[in-house]
Coordinates of C-alpha atoms in Angstrom, one line a residue:
M1 CA -61.7 -8.7 82.6
R2 CA -58.1 -7.7 83.3
I3 CA -56.8 -5.9 80.3
L4 CA -53.2 -4.5 79.9
G5 CA -53.0 -1.7 77.3
I6 CA -49.8 -1.0 75.4
N7 CA -48.8 2.0 73.3
A8 CA -45.4 1.4 71.6
L9 CA -45.2 1.9 67.9
F10 CA -44.6 5.7 67.3
H11 CA -43.7 7.6 70.4
D12 CA -44.6 8.1 74.1
P13 CA -44.7 4.4 74.9
A14 CA -47.0 3.7 77.8
A15 CA -48.9 1.0 79.6
A16 CA -52.3 1.0 81.4
L17 CA -54.2 -1.5 83.4
V18 CA -58.0 -1.7 83.3
I19 CA -59.9 -4.2 85.5
D20 CA -63.6 -4.8 85.0
G21 CA -63.9 -1.5 83.2
T22 CA -62.0 0.5 86.0
T23 CA -58.7 2.3 85.3
V24 CA -56.3 1.0 87.9
A25 CA -52.9 2.3 86.7
A26 CA -51.3 4.1 83.8
A27 CA -47.7 5.2 83.3
E28 CA -45.4 6.4 80.5
E29 CA -42.1 4.6 79.9
E30 CA -40.2 7.9 79.9
R31 CA -40.8 8.2 83.7
F32 CA -38.9 5.0 84.2
S33 CA -36.2 5.2 81.5
R34 CA -35.6 9.0 81.9
R35 CA -35.6 9.4 78.1
K36 CA -37.9 12.2 77.0
H37 CA -41.0 10.8 75.2
G38 CA -39.5 7.3 75.8
K39 CA -37.9 7.2 72.3
R40 CA -37.9 9.1 69.0
P41 CA -40.7 8.3 66.6
V42 CA -38.6 6.6 63.9
P43 CA -39.1 3.2 62.4
F44 CA -35.9 1.9 63.9
S45 CA -37.3 2.3 67.4
A46 CA -40.7 0.9 66.7
W47 CA -39.7 -2.4 68.4
E48 CA -39.1 -0.7 71.8
L49 CA -41.8 -1.5 74.4
P50 CA -42.9 0.1 77.6
E51 CA -41.5 -2.9 79.6
Q52 CA -40.9 -1.0 82.9
A53 CA -44.3 0.7 82.8
A54 CA -46.1 -2.5 82.0
R55 CA -44.3 -4.4 84.8
W56 CA -45.2 -1.6 87.2
C57 CA -48.9 -1.6 86.3
L58 CA -49.0 -5.3 87.0
A59 CA -47.2 -4.9 90.3
R60 CA -49.5 -2.1 91.3
A61 CA -52.5 -4.5 91.1
G62 CA -50.6 -7.4 92.5
L63 CA -50.9 -9.4 89.3
R64 CA -48.6 -11.5 87.1
I65 CA -48.7 -11.3 83.4
Q66 CA -50.3 -14.8 83.4
D67 CA -53.3 -13.2 85.3
I68 CA -54.1 -10.9 82.4
D69 CA -57.0 -11.9 80.2
A70 CA -55.8 -9.8 77.2
V71 CA -53.1 -7.3 76.1
A72 CA -54.4 -4.5 73.9
Y73 CA -51.8 -3.1 71.4
S74 CA -52.9 0.3 70.0
F75 CA -52.1 -0.2 66.4
D76 CA -53.5 -2.7 63.9
P77 CA -51.1 -3.5 61.1
A78 CA -53.8 -5.1 59.1
L79 CA -55.3 -1.6 58.4
A80 CA -52.0 -0.1 57.3
K81 CA -50.8 0.6 53.8
P82 CA -47.3 1.1 52.4
A83 CA -46.1 4.6 53.0
D84 CA -45.6 5.5 49.3
L85 CA -49.3 4.5 48.6
M86 CA -50.3 7.0 51.3
G87 CA -48.2 9.8 49.9
L88 CA -45.8 9.7 52.8
D89 CA -42.0 10.2 52.3
D90 CA -40.9 7.5 54.8
P91 CA -38.8 4.8 53.0
W92 CA -38.3 2.8 56.2
D93 CA -42.0 2.7 57.3
H94 CA -42.1 -1.0 56.2
L95 CA -39.8 -1.7 59.1
R96 CA -42.3 -0.1 61.5
L97 CA -45.0 -2.3 60.1
T98 CA -42.9 -5.4 60.4
Y99 CA -42.3 -4.6 64.1
A100 CA -46.0 -4.1 64.6
R101 CA -46.9 -7.4 63.1
Q102 CA -44.3 -9.1 65.4
A103 CA -45.5 -7.2 68.5
P104 CA -47.1 -10.3 70.2
G105 CA -43.8 -12.1 70.1
F106 CA -41.9 -9.0 71.3
L107 CA -44.3 -8.6 74.2
A108 CA -44.1 -12.2 75.2
T109 CA -40.3 -11.8 75.3
A110 CA -40.5 -8.6 77.3
L111 CA -43.1 -10.0 79.7
P112 CA -42.1 -13.7 80.3
G113 CA -45.2 -15.8 80.8
L114 CA -47.4 -13.9 78.4
D115 CA -49.2 -16.0 75.8
P116 CA -48.8 -14.2 72.4
E117 CA -52.3 -15.3 71.5
R118 CA -53.6 -13.0 74.2
V119 CA -52.4 -9.9 72.3
R120 CA -55.1 -8.0 70.4
F121 CA -54.5 -5.3 67.9
V122 CA -56.7 -2.2 68.4
P123 CA -57.0 0.4 65.6
H124 CA -54.9 3.4 66.7
H125 CA -57.6 6.1 66.3
M126 CA -60.3 3.9 67.9
A127 CA -57.9 3.6 70.9
H128 CA -57.5 7.4 71.0
A129 CA -61.3 7.8 70.7
A130 CA -62.0 5.3 73.6
S131 CA -59.4 7.1 75.7
A132 CA -61.6 10.2 75.5
A133 CA -65.1 9.0 75.2
F134 CA -64.9 6.2 77.7
A135 CA -62.7 8.0 80.2
A136 CA -64.8 11.2 80.3
P137 CA -67.2 11.7 83.2
A138 CA -70.9 11.8 82.4
A139 CA -70.4 11.1 78.7
D140 CA -72.5 8.0 78.0
T141 CA -73.8 9.6 74.9
S142 CA -71.2 12.0 73.3
S143 CA -69.3 12.9 70.2
V144 CA -65.6 12.3 70.0
L145 CA -63.0 13.8 67.7
V146 CA -59.4 12.5 67.3
L147 CA -56.6 14.3 65.4
D148 CA -52.9 13.5 65.4
G149 CA -50.0 12.9 63.1
R150 CA -51.0 9.5 61.8
G151 CA -52.4 6.1 62.6
E152 CA -52.5 3.1 60.3
A153 CA -53.8 5.0 57.2
T154 CA -55.6 8.0 58.6
S155 CA -54.9 11.1 60.7
H156 CA -58.3 11.8 62.0
L157 CA -61.5 10.1 63.4
A158 CA -64.9 11.5 64.1
A159 CA -67.0 9.1 66.1
R160 CA -69.9 8.8 68.5
R161 CA -70.2 7.0 71.8
V162 CA -73.5 5.5 72.9
Q163 CA -73.1 3.7 76.2
G164 CA -70.4 1.0 75.7
K165 CA -70.1 1.3 72.0
L166 CA -68.1 3.6 69.7
E167 CA -69.5 4.2 66.2
P168 CA -66.9 5.6 63.7
L169 CA -68.4 8.3 61.5
C170 CA -65.5 9.8 59.4
G171 CA -61.8 9.4 59.0
Q172 CA -59.3 11.5 56.9
E173 CA -56.9 9.5 54.9
L174 CA -53.2 10.2 54.7
P175 CA -51.2 12.1 53.6
H176 CA -53.6 14.8 54.8
S177 CA -52.8 15.4 58.4
L178 CA -53.1 18.4 60.7
G179 CA -50.7 16.9 63.1
L180 CA -48.0 16.3 60.5
V181 CA -48.4 19.8 59.2
Y182 CA -47.8 21.2 62.7
E183 CA -44.8 18.8 63.1
E184 CA -43.3 20.2 59.8
L185 CA -43.8 23.7 61.1
T186 CA -42.1 22.8 64.4
E187 CA -39.1 21.5 62.6
H188 CA -39.0 24.5 60.2
L189 CA -39.0 26.8 63.3
G190 CA -35.9 25.1 64.7
F191 CA -37.6 23.0 67.4
L192 CA -37.6 19.2 67.8
R193 CA -40.3 17.6 65.7
S194 CA -42.8 15.4 67.4
S195 CA -41.8 16.9 70.7
D196 CA -41.8 20.7 70.8
E197 CA -45.1 21.5 69.1
F198 CA -46.2 23.3 72.3
K199 CA -43.3 25.7 71.8
V200 CA -44.8 26.7 68.5
M201 CA -48.2 27.3 70.2
A202 CA -46.5 29.6 72.8
L203 CA -44.5 31.5 70.1
A204 CA -47.7 32.1 68.1
S205 CA -48.9 34.5 70.8
Y206 CA -46.0 36.9 69.9
G207 CA -47.0 37.0 66.2
R208 CA -49.7 38.2 63.8
P209 CA -51.5 35.8 61.4
R210 CA -50.5 37.7 58.3
M211 CA -49.7 34.5 56.3
L212 CA -53.1 33.0 57.0
A213 CA -54.5 33.5 53.5
E214 CA -51.6 31.6 51.9
L215 CA -51.8 28.8 54.5
R216 CA -55.5 28.4 53.8
R217 CA -54.7 27.3 50.3
H218 CA -53.0 24.2 51.7
V219 CA -54.8 23.6 54.9
H220 CA -58.6 23.8 55.0
P221 CA -61.7 21.8 55.8
T222 CA -63.6 19.9 53.1
T223 CA -67.4 19.4 53.0
D224 CA -67.4 15.8 54.0
G225 CA -66.1 16.0 57.6
G226 CA -62.5 15.8 56.5
F227 CA -59.8 18.3 55.4
H228 CA -56.9 19.0 53.1
A229 CA -53.6 19.4 54.9
T230 CA -50.4 18.8 53.0
G231 CA -47.9 20.5 50.7
V232 CA -47.3 23.7 52.7
P233 CA -44.4 25.6 51.1
W234 CA -42.8 26.6 54.4
H235 CA -39.6 28.0 52.9
E236 CA -41.6 30.4 50.7
L237 CA -43.4 31.8 53.7
C238 CA -40.4 32.3 56.0
A239 CA -36.8 31.4 56.2
P240 CA -36.1 28.4 58.5
R241 CA -34.7 28.9 61.9
R242 CA -31.7 27.0 63.1
P243 CA -32.0 25.4 66.6
D244 CA -29.3 27.7 68.0
E245 CA -30.7 30.9 66.4
E246 CA -32.9 33.6 67.9
W247 CA -36.4 33.6 66.7
T248 CA -37.6 36.6 64.6
Q249 CA -40.9 38.3 64.1
D250 CA -41.3 36.4 60.8
H251 CA -41.0 33.1 62.8
A252 CA -43.6 34.3 65.3
D253 CA -46.0 35.5 62.5
L254 CA -45.7 32.1 60.8
A255 CA -46.5 30.3 64.0
A256 CA -49.5 32.6 64.6
S257 CA -50.7 32.0 61.0
A258 CA -50.5 28.3 61.3
Q259 CA -52.2 28.3 64.7
A260 CA -55.1 30.4 63.4
C261 CA -55.4 28.1 60.4
L262 CA -55.5 25.0 62.6
E263 CA -58.2 26.6 64.8
E264 CA -60.4 27.5 61.8
T265 CA -60.1 23.9 60.5
L266 CA -60.9 22.3 63.8
L267 CA -63.9 24.5 64.3
E268 CA -65.4 23.3 61.0
L269 CA -64.7 19.7 61.8
V270 CA -66.4 20.2 65.2
R271 CA -69.4 21.8 63.5
W272 CA -69.7 19.0 61.0
L273 CA -69.6 16.4 63.8
H274 CA -72.3 18.2 65.8
G275 CA -74.4 18.4 62.7
R276 CA -74.3 14.6 62.5
T277 CA -74.8 13.8 66.2
H278 CA -76.5 16.8 67.8
D279 CA -74.8 15.8 71.1
S280 CA -74.2 18.3 73.9
T281 CA -70.8 16.8 74.9
L282 CA -67.6 16.6 72.8
T283 CA -64.6 14.6 73.9
L284 CA -61.2 15.1 72.3
A285 CA -58.0 13.0 72.0
G286 CA -54.9 12.7 69.8
G287 CA -51.8 14.9 69.9
V288 CA -53.6 17.9 68.4
A289 CA -55.9 17.9 71.4
L290 CA -52.9 19.0 73.5
N291 CA -53.2 22.4 71.8
C292 CA -54.9 24.2 74.6
V293 CA -55.4 27.4 72.6
A294 CA -57.3 25.5 69.9
N295 CA -59.3 23.7 72.6
A296 CA -60.4 27.0 74.2
R297 CA -61.6 28.3 70.9
I298 CA -63.6 25.1 70.2
A299 CA -65.2 25.4 73.7
R300 CA -65.9 29.1 73.2
E301 CA -67.1 29.2 69.5
G302 CA -68.1 25.6 68.8
P303 CA -71.6 24.2 69.0
F304 CA -71.1 21.8 71.9
S305 CA -72.1 22.9 75.4
R306 CA -69.4 20.8 77.0
V307 CA -65.8 19.9 75.8
W308 CA -63.7 17.4 77.7
V309 CA -60.1 16.6 76.8
Q310 CA -58.3 13.4 77.9
P311 CA -55.3 14.5 80.0
A312 CA -52.9 12.1 78.2
A313 CA -54.3 13.0 74.8
G314 CA -51.2 12.1 72.9
D315 CA -50.1 8.6 72.0
A316 CA -49.5 7.6 75.6
G317 CA -53.2 7.8 76.1
T318 CA -53.9 5.0 73.5
A319 CA -52.6 2.5 76.1
L320 CA -55.5 3.4 78.3
G321 CA -57.9 3.7 75.3
S322 CA -57.1 0.4 73.8
A323 CA -57.6 -1.3 77.2
L324 CA -60.9 0.5 77.8
L325 CA -62.1 -0.4 74.3
L326 CA -61.2 -4.1 74.5
S327 CA -62.8 -4.2 78.0
A328 CA -66.0 -2.8 76.6
H329 CA -66.0 -5.3 73.8
Q330 CA -65.7 -8.0 76.4
G331 CA -68.9 -6.8 78.1
D332 CA -67.4 -4.6 81.0
E333 CA -68.9 -1.2 81.5
P334 CA -66.2 1.4 80.9
L335 CA -66.0 3.7 83.9
P336 CA -64.6 7.3 83.8
M337 CA -61.0 7.6 84.7
P338 CA -60.6 8.7 88.3
G339 CA -58.2 11.5 87.4
A340 CA -54.7 11.9 86.0
A341 CA -52.9 10.7 89.1
L342 CA -52.5 7.1 87.9
G343 CA -48.7 6.6 88.3
R344 CA -46.3 5.7 91.1
D345 CA -46.4 6.8 94.7
W346 CA -44.5 6.1 97.9
T347 CA -45.4 5.7 101.6
D348 CA -44.1 8.2 104.1
R349 CA -41.7 5.6 105.4
E350 CA -40.3 4.9 102.0
L351 CA -39.8 8.6 101.3
E352 CA -38.0 9.0 104.7
D353 CA -35.7 6.1 103.8
W354 CA -34.8 7.9 100.6
L355 CA -34.0 11.1 102.5
R356 CA -31.8 9.2 104.9
T357 CA -30.0 7.4 102.1
A358 CA -29.4 10.7 100.4
A359 CA -28.0 12.1 103.7
V360 CA -29.8 15.4 103.4
P361 CA -31.1 17.3 106.4
Y362 CA -34.9 17.3 106.5
E363 CA -37.8 18.1 108.8
R364 CA -41.4 16.9 109.2
P365 CA -43.5 20.0 109.9
D366 CA -47.0 19.8 111.3
D367 CA -48.5 20.7 108.0
I368 CA -46.5 20.5 104.8
A369 CA -49.1 22.5 102.9
A370 CA -48.8 25.5 105.4
T371 CA -45.0 25.3 105.3
V372 CA -45.0 25.5 101.5
A373 CA -47.5 28.3 101.5
R374 CA -45.3 30.4 103.9
A375 CA -42.3 29.7 101.7
L376 CA -44.1 30.7 98.6
A377 CA -45.3 33.9 100.3
D378 CA -41.7 34.7 101.0
D379 CA -41.0 34.2 97.2
A380 CA -39.3 30.8 97.4
I381 CA -39.3 28.4 94.5
V382 CA -40.7 25.0 95.8
A383 CA -40.4 21.6 94.3
W384 CA -43.6 19.8 95.1
F385 CA -43.6 16.0 95.1
Q386 CA -46.9 14.5 96.4
G387 CA -49.0 11.4 95.8
R388 CA -49.2 9.5 92.6
S389 CA -47.5 10.9 89.5
E390 CA -49.5 12.2 86.6
Y391 CA -50.4 10.4 83.4
G392 CA -49.8 12.8 80.5
P393 CA -47.6 15.8 79.9
R394 CA -49.1 18.2 82.4
A395 CA -47.9 18.7 86.0
L396 CA -51.2 18.8 88.0
G397 CA -50.1 19.3 91.6
H398 CA -48.2 16.0 92.1
R399 CA -44.8 16.7 90.4
S400 CA -44.7 20.5 90.2
L401 CA -42.5 23.5 90.6
L402 CA -44.4 26.2 92.5
A403 CA -43.8 30.0 92.8
H404 CA -45.4 33.3 93.8
P405 CA -47.5 34.7 90.9
G406 CA -47.3 38.3 92.1
Y407 CA -43.8 39.0 90.8
S408 CA -43.3 39.2 87.1
R409 CA -39.6 38.2 87.4
N410 CA -40.7 34.7 88.6
L411 CA -41.5 33.7 85.0
E412 CA -37.9 34.4 84.0
R413 CA -36.7 32.8 87.2
L414 CA -38.6 29.6 86.6
N415 CA -37.5 29.4 82.9
D416 CA -33.9 29.8 84.1
V417 CA -34.4 27.0 86.7
K418 CA -35.7 24.7 84.0
G419 CA -33.2 25.9 81.3
R420 CA -35.8 26.7 78.7
E421 CA -36.8 29.5 76.4
Q422 CA -38.0 32.8 77.9
F423 CA -41.1 33.0 75.7
R424 CA -42.5 30.0 77.4
P425 CA -45.4 30.7 79.8
V426 CA -46.0 29.1 83.2
A427 CA -49.5 28.2 84.5
P428 CA -51.6 29.2 87.5
M429 CA -53.4 26.8 89.8
V430 CA -56.5 28.1 91.5
L431 CA -59.3 26.8 93.7
A432 CA -62.2 25.8 91.5
D433 CA -64.7 28.0 93.4
R434 CA -62.5 31.1 92.9
A435 CA -61.5 30.5 89.2
G436 CA -64.5 32.3 87.7
Q437 CA -63.6 35.5 89.5
L438 CA -60.2 35.7 87.8
F439 CA -60.4 33.8 84.5
D440 CA -62.9 33.7 81.7
G441 CA -63.2 30.4 79.8
Q442 CA -64.3 26.8 80.2
L443 CA -64.6 25.8 83.9
P444 CA -63.7 23.7 85.6
S445 CA -60.3 23.0 83.9
P446 CA -58.6 20.4 86.1
Y447 CA -56.1 19.2 83.5
M448 CA -54.6 22.4 82.2
L449 CA -55.9 21.8 78.6
F450 CA -57.6 25.2 77.9
V451 CA -56.5 28.8 77.9
H452 CA -58.5 31.4 79.7
E453 CA -58.6 35.2 79.5
V454 CA -57.2 36.8 82.7
A455 CA -59.6 39.4 84.1
P456 CA -58.1 42.9 83.5
Q457 CA -58.2 43.7 87.2
W458 CA -56.1 40.7 88.0
R459 CA -53.4 40.9 85.4
D460 CA -51.1 43.3 87.3
R461 CA -51.7 41.3 90.5
I462 CA -50.6 37.9 89.1
P463 CA -48.2 38.9 86.3
A464 CA -46.0 35.8 86.4
V465 CA -48.8 33.6 85.0
V466 CA -50.2 36.0 82.4
H467 CA -49.0 35.3 78.9
V468 CA -48.2 38.0 76.4
D469 CA -51.7 37.8 74.9
G470 CA -53.4 38.2 78.3
T471 CA -54.3 34.5 78.7
A472 CA -53.3 31.8 81.1
R473 CA -53.5 28.0 80.9
I474 CA -55.1 27.4 84.2
Q475 CA -55.6 24.4 86.5
T476 CA -58.6 24.4 88.7
V477 CA -58.3 22.6 92.0
D478 CA -61.3 20.9 93.7
P479 CA -60.7 20.3 97.4
A480 CA -62.6 17.0 97.1
D481 CA -60.0 15.7 94.6
E482 CA -56.9 17.4 95.8
P483 CA -57.2 18.3 99.5
L484 CA -53.5 18.9 100.1
V485 CA -53.1 21.3 97.1
A486 CA -56.3 23.0 98.1
R487 CA -55.1 23.5 101.6
M488 CA -51.8 25.0 100.4
L489 CA -53.7 27.4 98.0
A490 CA -56.1 28.5 100.8
E491 CA -53.2 29.2 103.2
F492 CA -51.3 31.1 100.4
E493 CA -54.3 33.3 99.8
R494 CA -54.6 34.0 103.6
L495 CA -51.0 35.1 103.6
T496 CA -50.9 37.1 100.4
G497 CA -54.5 37.8 99.3
L498 CA -53.8 36.0 96.0
P499 CA -55.8 32.8 95.3
V500 CA -53.3 31.6 92.7
V501 CA -49.9 29.8 92.8
V502 CA -47.6 29.4 89.8
N503 CA -47.4 25.7 88.7
T504 CA -45.0 24.3 86.1
S505 CA -43.7 20.8 85.7
L506 CA -41.0 19.5 88.0
N507 CA -38.2 18.8 85.4
T508 CA -35.5 20.6 83.4
A509 CA -35.5 21.2 79.7
G510 CA -35.2 18.0 77.6
R511 CA -35.8 15.7 80.5
P512 CA -39.0 13.9 81.5
M513 CA -41.0 15.0 84.5
V514 CA -39.7 13.9 87.9
D515 CA -41.3 10.6 88.9
D516 CA -39.6 8.9 91.8
P517 CA -37.8 10.2 94.9
R518 CA -34.4 9.8 93.3
D519 CA -35.5 12.0 90.4
A520 CA -36.8 14.6 92.9
L521 CA -33.6 14.7 94.9
E522 CA -31.5 15.0 91.8
C523 CA -33.6 17.8 90.4
F524 CA -33.5 19.6 93.7
G525 CA -29.8 19.2 94.0
S526 CA -29.0 20.4 90.5
T527 CA -31.3 23.5 90.3
P528 CA -31.7 26.6 92.4
V529 CA -34.9 25.4 94.1
D530 CA -35.3 26.7 97.6
L531 CA -37.5 24.0 99.2
L532 CA -38.3 20.4 98.4
A533 CA -41.7 19.3 99.7
I534 CA -41.6 15.5 99.4
G535 CA -44.6 13.9 101.0
P536 CA -44.8 15.3 104.6
F537 CA -41.1 16.2 104.6
A538 CA -39.4 19.5 103.8
V539 CA -35.8 19.8 102.6
R540 CA -34.4 23.3 102.6
R541 CA -31.6 24.5 100.4
P542 CA -29.6 26.4 103.0
Q543 CA -29.5 23.4 105.4
A544 CA -28.9 20.9 102.6
F545 CA -26.3 22.8 100.6
G546 CA -25.3 25.8 102.7
G547 CA -26.5 28.4 100.3
G548 CA -29.4 29.8 98.3
Q549 CA -32.3 31.9 99.3
E550 CA -33.4 31.7 102.9
V551 CA -36.9 30.3 103.3
A552 CA -39.1 31.3 106.2
R553 CA -40.1 28.6 108.6

């Protein structure tokens, strides 16, 4: 069966293609449209579809839309209720539901040749659950937990996978939502709601959870596998912050309190689920599963021996999940996703054509990995553009900014390059067989979705990647999966004695991650990056623009 998955209704529109249970391609619309998150999650944008991402997925497989057996849309309007009946203050939500009901017609217009009868509605949280349970390696029998802002009428799903079937166990009805509470906090702290929640997580490390007792009155688990999460009096706890205002210790303390409350609640949900299933493996999805601090605590203190998080855990991942679920329902065996590198790539010839068109001087060294390692050892900042782009919000060695971890100033330097807040951390990438010597936490961690304690003897050696609380959100690199990145890391260690390189996403604040060669050249040209490694080619700032830091050859 050839199934095209579509996520469109709320935010992070995306498309994914599953053929005979195998994930072939997946991409987010933002990478094509260059609009962060694709669109804002408001009812008036609910009609917008991931048209470019869908067309690319089809082209990747050499298919026409007429060749697709079914299109899976990750929301089922038949399960939805009016917003006021769910206790939500959203007077235009009925417009969102109207658009959802008309999705087959909209899709047929966007993808000419599609028979609207081939569109299938998939419950939102079942799509999230399938994106984790079916995509995870070695998880034929496993528990799955989904938490986000909202689906049709719930904000949470606990379920169990047994082979090709998903059994729902529990769902929390709206308005109670851990995701919506965290979104409210994000807005209260002056950040962009349903976009900047990761900033709150980072800010929490600077605070003390002194407001935790008050928050527990409004956010806490119940005894039936669900939770209470609504009605938090944010203004009574702390004055709101304006977007252009500096954060205060009160703001950090509120973030720390909310983060601690979230973690406590999640731990109880995980324990309840384990008590029902007694499985050894837990898979996680939904926007809340992008909270790597909470994930680390679940792995460390929870009852499951293995925790796996879907790398596109937010709504973008429901495109893949809906396709996998429908594929399984049609009798195909769902196979684990091959990794997060599911997006676009270019041949060496195509990349060279881009460089010639841009009229920038470039070279083709014998080994781009060794060239980059030498540049990093000389304290250059490198834009790294290699292979297929990542599915999900993390840069995992395909669309990355790299730097030397041994100089603390490189954190400020990278945040300046990206134009973002200085309290934001950057991440280390490390060879998988070396990670346990430097970091304490769940290993391997290939998708940068857990935090790890940095070993005390290493904190002064790699200060750029150590957050204020002594942790780091690491990416482990397996040479079998990422040979080029692994070779660069090994050469950097040979030159510096450090088995770690700084890795952050190749983009600037408020813009999607770089995806195609034009994006890479624009980012390189507009930021003080010293070297662009694009495929096997190297573009150096001094030669291209006649300035910047010299990079060793």
